[in-house]
Tab-separated table of C-alpha atoms in Angstrom:
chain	number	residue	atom	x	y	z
A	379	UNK	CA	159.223	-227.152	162.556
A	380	UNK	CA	159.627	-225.445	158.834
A	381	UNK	CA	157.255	-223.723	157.341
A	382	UNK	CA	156.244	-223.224	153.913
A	383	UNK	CA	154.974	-219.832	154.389
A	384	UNK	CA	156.613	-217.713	157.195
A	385	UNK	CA	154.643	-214.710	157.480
A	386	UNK	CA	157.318	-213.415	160.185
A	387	UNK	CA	160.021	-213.851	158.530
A	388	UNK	CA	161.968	-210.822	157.165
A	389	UNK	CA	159.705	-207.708	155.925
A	390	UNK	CA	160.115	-205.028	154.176
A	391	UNK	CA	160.087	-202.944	157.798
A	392	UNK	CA	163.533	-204.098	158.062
A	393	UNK	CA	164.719	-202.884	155.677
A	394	UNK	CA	162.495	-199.289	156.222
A	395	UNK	CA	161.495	-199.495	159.662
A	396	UNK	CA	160.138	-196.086	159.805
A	397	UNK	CA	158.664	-196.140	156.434
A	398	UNK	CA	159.496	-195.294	152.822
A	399	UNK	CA	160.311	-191.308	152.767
A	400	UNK	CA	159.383	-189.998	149.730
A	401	UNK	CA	160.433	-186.322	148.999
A	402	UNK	CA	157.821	-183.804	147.115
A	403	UNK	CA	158.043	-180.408	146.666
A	404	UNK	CA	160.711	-179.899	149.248
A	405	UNK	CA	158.567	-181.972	151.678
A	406	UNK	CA	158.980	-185.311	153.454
A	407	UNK	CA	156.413	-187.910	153.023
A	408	UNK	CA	156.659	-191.578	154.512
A	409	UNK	CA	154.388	-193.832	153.368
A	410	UNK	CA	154.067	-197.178	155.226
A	411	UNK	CA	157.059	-199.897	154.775
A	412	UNK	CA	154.179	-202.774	153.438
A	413	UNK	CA	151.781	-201.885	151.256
A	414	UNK	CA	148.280	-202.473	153.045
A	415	UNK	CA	146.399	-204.346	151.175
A	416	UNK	CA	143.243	-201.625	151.408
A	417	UNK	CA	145.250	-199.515	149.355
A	418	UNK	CA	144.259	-201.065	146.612
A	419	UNK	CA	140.586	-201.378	147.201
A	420	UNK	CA	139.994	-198.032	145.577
A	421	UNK	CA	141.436	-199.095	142.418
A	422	UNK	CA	139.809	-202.290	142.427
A	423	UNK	CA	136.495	-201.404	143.362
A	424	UNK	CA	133.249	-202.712	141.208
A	425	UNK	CA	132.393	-199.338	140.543
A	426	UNK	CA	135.713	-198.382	139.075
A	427	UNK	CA	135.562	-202.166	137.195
A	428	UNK	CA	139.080	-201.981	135.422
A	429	UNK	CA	138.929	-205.663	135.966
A	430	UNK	CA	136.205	-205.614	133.318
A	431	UNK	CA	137.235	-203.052	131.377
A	432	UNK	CA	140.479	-205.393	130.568
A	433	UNK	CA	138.357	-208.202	130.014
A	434	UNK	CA	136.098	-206.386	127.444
A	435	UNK	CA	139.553	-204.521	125.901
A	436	UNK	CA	140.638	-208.232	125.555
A	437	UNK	CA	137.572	-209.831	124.222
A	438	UNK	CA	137.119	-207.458	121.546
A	439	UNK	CA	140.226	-207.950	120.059
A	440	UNK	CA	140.286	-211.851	120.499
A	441	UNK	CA	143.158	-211.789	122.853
A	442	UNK	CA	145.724	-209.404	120.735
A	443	UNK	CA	144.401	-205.697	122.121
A	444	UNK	CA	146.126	-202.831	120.680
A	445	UNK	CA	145.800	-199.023	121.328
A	446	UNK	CA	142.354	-199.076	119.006
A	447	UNK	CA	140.693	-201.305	121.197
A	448	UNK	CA	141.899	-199.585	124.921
A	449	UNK	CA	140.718	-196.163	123.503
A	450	UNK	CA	137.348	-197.142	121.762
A	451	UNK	CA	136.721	-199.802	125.496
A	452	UNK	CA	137.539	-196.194	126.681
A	453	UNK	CA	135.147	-193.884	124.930
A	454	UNK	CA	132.077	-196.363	125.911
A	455	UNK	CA	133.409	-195.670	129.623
A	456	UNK	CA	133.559	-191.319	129.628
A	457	UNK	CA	133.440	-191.046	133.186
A	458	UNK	CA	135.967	-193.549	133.911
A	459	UNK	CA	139.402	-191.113	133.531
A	460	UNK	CA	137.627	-189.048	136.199
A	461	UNK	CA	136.885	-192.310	138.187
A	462	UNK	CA	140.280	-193.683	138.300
A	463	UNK	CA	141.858	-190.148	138.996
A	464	UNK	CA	139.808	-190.660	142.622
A	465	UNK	CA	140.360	-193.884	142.881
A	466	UNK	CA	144.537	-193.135	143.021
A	467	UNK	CA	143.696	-189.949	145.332
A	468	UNK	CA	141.612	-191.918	147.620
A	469	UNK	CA	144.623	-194.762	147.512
A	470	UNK	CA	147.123	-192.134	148.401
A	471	UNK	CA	144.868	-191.154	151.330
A	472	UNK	CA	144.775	-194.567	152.439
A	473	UNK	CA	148.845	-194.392	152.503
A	474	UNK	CA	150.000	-190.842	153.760
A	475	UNK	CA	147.010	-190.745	155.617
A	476	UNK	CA	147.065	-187.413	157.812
A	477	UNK	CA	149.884	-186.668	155.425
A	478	UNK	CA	147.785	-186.242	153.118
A	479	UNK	CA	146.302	-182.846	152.932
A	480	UNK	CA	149.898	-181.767	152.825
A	481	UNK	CA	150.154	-183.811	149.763
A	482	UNK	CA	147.354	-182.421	148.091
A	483	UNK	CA	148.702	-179.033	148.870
A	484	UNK	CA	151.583	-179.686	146.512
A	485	UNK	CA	149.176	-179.902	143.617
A	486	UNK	CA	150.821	-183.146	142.366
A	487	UNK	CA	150.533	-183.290	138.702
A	488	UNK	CA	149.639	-186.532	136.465
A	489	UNK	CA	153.341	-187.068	135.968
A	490	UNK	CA	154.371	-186.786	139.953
A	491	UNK	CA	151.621	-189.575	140.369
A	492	UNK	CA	153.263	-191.759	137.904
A	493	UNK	CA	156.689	-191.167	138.964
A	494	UNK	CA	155.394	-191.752	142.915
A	495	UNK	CA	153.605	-195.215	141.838
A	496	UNK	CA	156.281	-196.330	139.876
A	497	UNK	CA	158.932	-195.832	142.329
A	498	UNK	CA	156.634	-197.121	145.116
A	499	UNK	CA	156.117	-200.127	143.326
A	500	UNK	CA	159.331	-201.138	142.524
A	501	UNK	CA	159.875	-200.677	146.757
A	502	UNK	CA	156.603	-202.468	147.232
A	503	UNK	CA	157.240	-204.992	144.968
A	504	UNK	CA	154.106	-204.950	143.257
A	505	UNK	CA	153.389	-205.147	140.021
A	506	UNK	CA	149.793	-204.440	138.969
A	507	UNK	CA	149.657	-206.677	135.546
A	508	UNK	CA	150.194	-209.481	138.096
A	509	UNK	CA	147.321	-208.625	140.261
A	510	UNK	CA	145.250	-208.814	137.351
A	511	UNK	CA	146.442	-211.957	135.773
A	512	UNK	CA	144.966	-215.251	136.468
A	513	UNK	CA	145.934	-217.643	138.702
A	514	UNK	CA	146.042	-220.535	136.822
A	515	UNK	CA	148.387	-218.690	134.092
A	516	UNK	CA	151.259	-218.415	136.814
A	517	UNK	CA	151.401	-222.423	137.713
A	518	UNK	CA	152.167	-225.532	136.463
A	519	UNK	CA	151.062	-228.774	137.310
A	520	UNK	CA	153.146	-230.401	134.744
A	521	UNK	CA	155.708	-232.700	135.786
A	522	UNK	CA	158.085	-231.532	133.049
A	523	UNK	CA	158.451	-228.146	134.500
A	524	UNK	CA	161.276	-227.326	136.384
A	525	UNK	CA	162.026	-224.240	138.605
A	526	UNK	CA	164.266	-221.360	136.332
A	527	UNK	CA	166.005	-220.374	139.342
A	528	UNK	CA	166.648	-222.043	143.175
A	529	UNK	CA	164.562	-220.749	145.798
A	530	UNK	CA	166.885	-219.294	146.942
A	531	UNK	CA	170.239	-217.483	146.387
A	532	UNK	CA	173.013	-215.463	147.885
A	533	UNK	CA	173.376	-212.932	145.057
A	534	UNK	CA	170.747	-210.871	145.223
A	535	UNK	CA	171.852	-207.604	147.120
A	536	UNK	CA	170.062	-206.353	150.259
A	537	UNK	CA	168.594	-203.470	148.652
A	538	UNK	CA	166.938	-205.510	145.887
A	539	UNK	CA	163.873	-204.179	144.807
A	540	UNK	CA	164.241	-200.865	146.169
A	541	UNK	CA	163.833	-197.594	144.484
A	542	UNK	CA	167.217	-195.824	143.866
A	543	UNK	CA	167.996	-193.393	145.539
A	544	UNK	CA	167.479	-189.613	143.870
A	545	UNK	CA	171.013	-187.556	143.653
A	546	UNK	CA	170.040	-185.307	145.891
A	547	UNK	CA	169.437	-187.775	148.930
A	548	UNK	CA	173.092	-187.898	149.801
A	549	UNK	CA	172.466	-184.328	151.066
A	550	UNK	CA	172.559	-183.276	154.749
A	551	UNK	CA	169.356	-182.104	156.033
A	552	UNK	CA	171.260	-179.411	158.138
């Protein structure tokens, strides 16, 4: 029998079966080779509401947002920078989980959070203007649309999607 959605088939814990190691501050860090999807809970949570906060961004600006309308949507939410700040700490918890004090002991700074979420992401494969996007937006039920690519091909390399590797990573650990 095929299947249209193989859940078993090949994960990303092939292709890290021990995890994602992530290097900070001379430490090692592996964070888990799928992204559980309770990591994200934080940063969608109701009280967070960055769901809405996009939707009122948008809606003031009739659909064209610009930087005015983010940082005004911003100023009517003062407590939200602070919010979302937790919300990423309390993700990374989720994710390094007894690693984490460890972490924290690092002092990450702003920039080693972005730097960390982007690379996980491109690992992950997740992009979070996708999560946020509608449904409906993505499909087509029109029976002039055709597929841009085939479900398949051979050309994509095994590695696809994975962060690259940092110069340093070549080095022995002895």
């Amino acid at each position: 029998m095929s299947y249209v959605i193989d859940l078993d088939a090949e994960r990303r814990e092939v292709q890290y079966p021990d995890g994602i190691p992530v290097k900070f501050a001379g430490d090692q860090f592996i964070f888990p080779a799928e992204l559980p999807a309770e990591a994200l809970d934080p940063i969608l949570s109701d009280e967070l509401d960055l769901v809405g906060l996009l939707g009122e961004v948008i809606d003031s600006a009739e659909g064209d947002a610009g930087v005015k309308e983010v940082v005004n949507a911003l100023f009517r939410r003062p407590s939200l920078p602070r919010k979302f700040l937790a919300a990423v700490r309390e993700t990374y918890a989720i994710l390094l989980g007894e690693q984490h004090a460890t972490f924290l002991e690092n002092r990450p700074s702003i920039g080693d959070y972005v730097r960390l979420t982007t690379g996980l992401t491109k690992v992950y494969g997740v992009e979070l203007g996708k999560l946020f996007r509608s449904a409906a937006s993505s499909e087509s039920d029109s029976p002039t649309s055709n597929p841009t690519s085939p479900a398949t091909t051979g050309s994509t390399p095994d590695g696809s999607g994975s962060a690259p590797d940092s110069p340093d990573s070549s080095a022995s650990d002895g």
